[in-house]
CSV table of C-alpha atoms in Angstrom, one decimal:
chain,number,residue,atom,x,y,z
V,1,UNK,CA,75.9,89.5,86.1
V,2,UNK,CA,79.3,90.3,84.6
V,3,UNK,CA,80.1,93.2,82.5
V,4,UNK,CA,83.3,93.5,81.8
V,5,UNK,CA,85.2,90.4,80.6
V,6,UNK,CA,89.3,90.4,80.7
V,7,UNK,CA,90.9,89.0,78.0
V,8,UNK,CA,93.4,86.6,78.2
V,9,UNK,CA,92.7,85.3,81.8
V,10,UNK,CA,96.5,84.8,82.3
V,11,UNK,CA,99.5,86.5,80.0
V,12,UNK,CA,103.2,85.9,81.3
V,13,UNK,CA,106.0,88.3,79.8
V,14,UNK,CA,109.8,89.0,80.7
V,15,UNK,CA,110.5,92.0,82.4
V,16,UNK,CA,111.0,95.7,79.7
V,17,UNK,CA,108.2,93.8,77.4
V,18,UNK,CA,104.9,95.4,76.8
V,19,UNK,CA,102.0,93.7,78.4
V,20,UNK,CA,98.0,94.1,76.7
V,21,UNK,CA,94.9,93.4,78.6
V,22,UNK,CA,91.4,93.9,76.6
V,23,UNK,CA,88.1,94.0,78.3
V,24,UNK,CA,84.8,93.4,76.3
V,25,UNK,CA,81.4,94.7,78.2
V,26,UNK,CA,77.6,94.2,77.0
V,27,UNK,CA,75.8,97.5,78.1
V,28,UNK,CA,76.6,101.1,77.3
V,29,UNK,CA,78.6,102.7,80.1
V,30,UNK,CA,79.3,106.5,81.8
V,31,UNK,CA,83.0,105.2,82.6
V,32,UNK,CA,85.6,102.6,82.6
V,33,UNK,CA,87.9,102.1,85.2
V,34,UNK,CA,91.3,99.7,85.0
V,35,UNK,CA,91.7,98.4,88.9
V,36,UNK,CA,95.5,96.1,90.0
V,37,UNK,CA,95.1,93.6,93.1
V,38,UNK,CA,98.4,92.3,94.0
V,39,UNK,CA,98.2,88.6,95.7
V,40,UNK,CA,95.9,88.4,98.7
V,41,UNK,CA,95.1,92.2,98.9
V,42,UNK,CA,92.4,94.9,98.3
V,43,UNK,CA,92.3,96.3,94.5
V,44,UNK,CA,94.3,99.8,93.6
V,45,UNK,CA,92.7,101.7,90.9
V,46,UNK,CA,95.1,102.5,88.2
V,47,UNK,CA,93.1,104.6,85.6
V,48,UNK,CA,90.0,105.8,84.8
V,49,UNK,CA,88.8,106.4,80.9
V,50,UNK,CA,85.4,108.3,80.3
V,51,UNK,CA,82.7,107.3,77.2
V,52,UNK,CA,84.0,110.5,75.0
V,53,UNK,CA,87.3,109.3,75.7
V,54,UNK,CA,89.1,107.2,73.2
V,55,UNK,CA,92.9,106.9,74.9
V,56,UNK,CA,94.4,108.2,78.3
V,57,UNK,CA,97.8,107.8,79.9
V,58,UNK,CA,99.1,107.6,82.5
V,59,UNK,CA,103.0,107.1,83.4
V,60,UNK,CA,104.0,103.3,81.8
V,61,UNK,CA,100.1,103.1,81.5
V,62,UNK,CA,98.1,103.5,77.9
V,63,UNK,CA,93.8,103.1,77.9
V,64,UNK,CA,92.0,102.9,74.9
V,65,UNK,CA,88.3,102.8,74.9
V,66,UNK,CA,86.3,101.9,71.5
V,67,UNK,CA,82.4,102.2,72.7
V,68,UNK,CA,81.2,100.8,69.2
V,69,UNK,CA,82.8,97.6,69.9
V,70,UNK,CA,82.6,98.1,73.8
V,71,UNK,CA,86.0,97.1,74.2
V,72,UNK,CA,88.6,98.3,76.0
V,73,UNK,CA,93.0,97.4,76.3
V,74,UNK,CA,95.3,98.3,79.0
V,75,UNK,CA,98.9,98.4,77.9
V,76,UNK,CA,101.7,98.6,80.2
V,77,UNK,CA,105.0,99.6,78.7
V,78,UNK,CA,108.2,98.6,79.7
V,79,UNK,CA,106.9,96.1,82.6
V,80,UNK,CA,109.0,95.4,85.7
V,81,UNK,CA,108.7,92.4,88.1
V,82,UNK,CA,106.2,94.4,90.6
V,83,UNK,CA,104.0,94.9,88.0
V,84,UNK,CA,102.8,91.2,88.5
V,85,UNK,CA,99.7,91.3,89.9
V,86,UNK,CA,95.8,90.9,88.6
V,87,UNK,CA,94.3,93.4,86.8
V,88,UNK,CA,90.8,93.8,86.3
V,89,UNK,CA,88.3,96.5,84.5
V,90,UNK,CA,84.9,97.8,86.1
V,91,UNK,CA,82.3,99.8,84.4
V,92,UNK,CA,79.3,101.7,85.5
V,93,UNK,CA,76.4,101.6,83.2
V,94,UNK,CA,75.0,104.5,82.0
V,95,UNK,CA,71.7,105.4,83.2
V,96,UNK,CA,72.3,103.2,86.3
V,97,UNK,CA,73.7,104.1,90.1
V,98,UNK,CA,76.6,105.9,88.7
V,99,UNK,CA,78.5,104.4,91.9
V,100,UNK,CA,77.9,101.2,91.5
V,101,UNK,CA,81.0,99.3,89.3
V,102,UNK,CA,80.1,96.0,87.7
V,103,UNK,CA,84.3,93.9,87.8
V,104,UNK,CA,85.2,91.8,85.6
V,105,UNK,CA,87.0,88.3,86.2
V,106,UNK,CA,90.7,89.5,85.8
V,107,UNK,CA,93.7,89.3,84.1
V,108,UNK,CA,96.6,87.6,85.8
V,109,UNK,CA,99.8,89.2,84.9
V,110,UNK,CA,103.5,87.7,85.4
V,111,UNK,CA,106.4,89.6,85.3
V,112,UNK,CA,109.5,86.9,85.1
V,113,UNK,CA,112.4,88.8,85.8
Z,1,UNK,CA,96.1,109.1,102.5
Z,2,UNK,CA,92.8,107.5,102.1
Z,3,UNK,CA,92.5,104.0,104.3
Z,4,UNK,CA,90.1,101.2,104.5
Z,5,UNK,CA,90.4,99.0,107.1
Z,6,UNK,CA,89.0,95.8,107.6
Z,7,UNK,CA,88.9,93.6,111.0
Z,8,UNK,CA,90.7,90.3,110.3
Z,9,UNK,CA,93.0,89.8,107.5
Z,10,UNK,CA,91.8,86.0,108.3
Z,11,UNK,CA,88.6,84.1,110.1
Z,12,UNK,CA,87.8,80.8,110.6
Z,13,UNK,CA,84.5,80.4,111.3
Z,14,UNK,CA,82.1,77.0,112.4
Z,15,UNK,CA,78.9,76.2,110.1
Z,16,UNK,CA,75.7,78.0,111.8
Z,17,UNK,CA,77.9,80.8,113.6
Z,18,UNK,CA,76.7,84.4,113.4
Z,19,UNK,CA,79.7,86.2,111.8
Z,20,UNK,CA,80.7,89.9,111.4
Z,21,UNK,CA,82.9,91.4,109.0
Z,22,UNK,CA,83.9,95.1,110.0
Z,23,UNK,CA,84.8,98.0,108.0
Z,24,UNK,CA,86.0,101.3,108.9
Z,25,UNK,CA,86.8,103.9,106.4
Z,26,UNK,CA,88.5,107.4,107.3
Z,27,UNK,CA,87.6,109.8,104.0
Z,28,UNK,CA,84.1,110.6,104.9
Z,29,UNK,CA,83.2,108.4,101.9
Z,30,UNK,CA,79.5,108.4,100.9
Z,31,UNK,CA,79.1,105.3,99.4
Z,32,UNK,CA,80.6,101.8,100.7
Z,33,UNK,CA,80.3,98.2,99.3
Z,34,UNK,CA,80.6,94.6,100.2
Z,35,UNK,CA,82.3,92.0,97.5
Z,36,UNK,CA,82.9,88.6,97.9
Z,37,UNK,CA,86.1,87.2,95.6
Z,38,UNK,CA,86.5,83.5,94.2
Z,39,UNK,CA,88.6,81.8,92.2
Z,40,UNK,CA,87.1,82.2,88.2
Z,41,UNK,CA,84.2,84.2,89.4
Z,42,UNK,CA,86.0,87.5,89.9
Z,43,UNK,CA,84.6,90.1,92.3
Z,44,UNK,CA,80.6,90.0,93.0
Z,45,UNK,CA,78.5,92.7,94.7
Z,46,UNK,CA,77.0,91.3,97.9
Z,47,UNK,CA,75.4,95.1,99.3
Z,48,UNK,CA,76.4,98.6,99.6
Z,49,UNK,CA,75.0,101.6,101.0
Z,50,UNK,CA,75.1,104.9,99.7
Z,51,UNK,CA,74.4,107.0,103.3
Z,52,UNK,CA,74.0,105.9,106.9
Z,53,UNK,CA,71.2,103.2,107.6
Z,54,UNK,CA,70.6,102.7,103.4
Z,55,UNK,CA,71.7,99.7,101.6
Z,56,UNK,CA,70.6,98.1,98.5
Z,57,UNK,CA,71.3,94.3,97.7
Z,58,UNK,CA,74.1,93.8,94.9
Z,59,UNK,CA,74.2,90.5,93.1
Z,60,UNK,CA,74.4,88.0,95.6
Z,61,UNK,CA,72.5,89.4,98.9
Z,62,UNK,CA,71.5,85.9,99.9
Z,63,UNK,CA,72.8,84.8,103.0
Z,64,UNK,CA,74.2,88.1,103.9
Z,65,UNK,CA,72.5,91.7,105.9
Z,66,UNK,CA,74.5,94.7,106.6
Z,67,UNK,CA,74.4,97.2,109.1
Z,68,UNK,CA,75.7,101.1,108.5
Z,69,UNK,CA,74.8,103.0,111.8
Z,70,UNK,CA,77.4,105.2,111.2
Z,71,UNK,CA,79.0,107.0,108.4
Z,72,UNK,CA,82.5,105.8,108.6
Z,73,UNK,CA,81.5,102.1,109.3
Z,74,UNK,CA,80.1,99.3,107.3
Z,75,UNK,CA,79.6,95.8,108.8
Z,76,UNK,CA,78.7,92.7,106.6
Z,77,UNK,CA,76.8,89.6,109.1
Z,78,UNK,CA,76.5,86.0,108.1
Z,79,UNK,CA,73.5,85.4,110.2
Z,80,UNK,CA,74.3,81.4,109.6
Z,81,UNK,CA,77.2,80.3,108.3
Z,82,UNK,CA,77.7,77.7,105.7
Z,83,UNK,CA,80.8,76.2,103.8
Z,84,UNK,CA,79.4,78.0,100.3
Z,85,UNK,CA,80.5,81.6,102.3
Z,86,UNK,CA,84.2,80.8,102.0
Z,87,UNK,CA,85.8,83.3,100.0
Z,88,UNK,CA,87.5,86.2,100.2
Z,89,UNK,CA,85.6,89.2,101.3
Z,90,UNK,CA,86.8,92.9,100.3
Z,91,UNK,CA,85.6,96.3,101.4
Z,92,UNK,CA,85.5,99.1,99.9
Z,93,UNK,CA,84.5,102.9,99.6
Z,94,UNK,CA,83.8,106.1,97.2
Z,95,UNK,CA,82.6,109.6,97.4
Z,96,UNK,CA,80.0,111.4,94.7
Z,97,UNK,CA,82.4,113.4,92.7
Z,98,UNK,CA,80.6,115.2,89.5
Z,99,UNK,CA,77.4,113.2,89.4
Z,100,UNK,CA,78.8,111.4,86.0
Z,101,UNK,CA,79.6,108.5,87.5
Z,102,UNK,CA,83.0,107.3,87.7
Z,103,UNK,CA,83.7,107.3,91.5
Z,104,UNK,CA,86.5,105.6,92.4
Z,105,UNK,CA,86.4,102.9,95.2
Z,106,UNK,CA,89.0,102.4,97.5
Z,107,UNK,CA,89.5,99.4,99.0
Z,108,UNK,CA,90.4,97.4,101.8
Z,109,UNK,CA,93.1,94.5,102.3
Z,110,UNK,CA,90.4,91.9,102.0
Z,111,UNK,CA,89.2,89.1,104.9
Z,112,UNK,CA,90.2,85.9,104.2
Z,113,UNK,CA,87.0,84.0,105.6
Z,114,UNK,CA,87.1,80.0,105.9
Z,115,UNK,CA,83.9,78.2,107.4
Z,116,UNK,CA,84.5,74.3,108.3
């Protein structure tokens, strides 16, 4: 079953604009991770944000993680054209295989130049 | 730099064929997964295996086996296949870090699998 959900499923921006992803779960989790496929490939993970964590960075990219509303955003500052791409949160649950991710459905992110 | 490789970027495959999906990793990952990908469904956990000769089913095991005879290598059969296993099928790989979870997988470019 899915346990993250991306939120919207597609967002178009112009390129310098700032682009925000959310991602709801249902189960209490160890980790959150933020993962980018570009068309046709294999995922690149991007960012990882642990439960005691409430924001991370990390170059043009800003996680927040609010575990009472299990909910997390991805912002991406400034975008550029190669930042279009899908982009997808995965969770482990705590108490469960800690390597095991759960993905959810994507967000599909265009950069118009 | 940490690589996953998979056999075929693209198959075509006949209904009732035996089919075999290879994957090779070269970071003495522990830990390494099959996922098949579809359009509005998102990424779904067919097995993994978290040492040589262990797996445990993911989501969607039915249909599929897998075979992990060595540590580097993890192979994903279609004993019979059937138009329903199109899809996109991605590899990928993690080590145990802490023991808190959060292992990050690494993944391969993906086999584009099409069964007429």
């Amino acid at each position: 079953s899915q346990q993250g959900e991306e939120d919207p499923q597609a967002l178009s921006i112009q390129e310098g604009e700032n682009a925000t992803m959310n991602c709801s779960y249902k189960t209490s989790i160890n980790n959150l991770q933020w993962y980018r496929q570009n068309s046709g490939r294999g995922l690149v993970h991007l960012i990882l944000i642990r439960s005691n964590e409430r924001e991370k960075h990390s170059g043009r990219l800003r996680v927040t993680l609010d575990t009472s509303k299990k909910s997390s955003s991805l912002l991406i500052t400034a975008s550029r054209a190669a930042d279009t791409a899908s982009y997808f949160c995965a969770t482990d649950r705590s108490g469960g295989s800690n390597y095991k991710l759960t993905f959810g459905k994507g967000t599909l992110l265009t950069v118009n130049p | 730099d940490v690589k996953v490789t998979q056999s075929s970027r693209y198959l075509v495959k006949r209904t009732g064929e035996k089919v075999f999906l290879e994957c090779v990793q070269d970071m003495d990952h522990e830990n390494m997964f099959w996922y098949r990908q579809d359009p509005g469904l998102g990424l779904r956990l067919i097995y993994f295996s978290y040492d040589v000769k262990m797996k445990e089913k993911g989501d969607i095991p039915e249909g599929y086996s897998v075979s992990r005879e060595k540590k580097e290598r993890f192979s994903l059969i279609l004993e019979s296949a059937s138009t329903n296993q199109t899809s996109m099928y991605l590899c990928a790989s993690s080590t145990w870090t802490s023991g808190i979870g959060g292992d990050t997988q690494y993944f391969g470019p993906g086999t584009r699998l099409t069964v007429l």
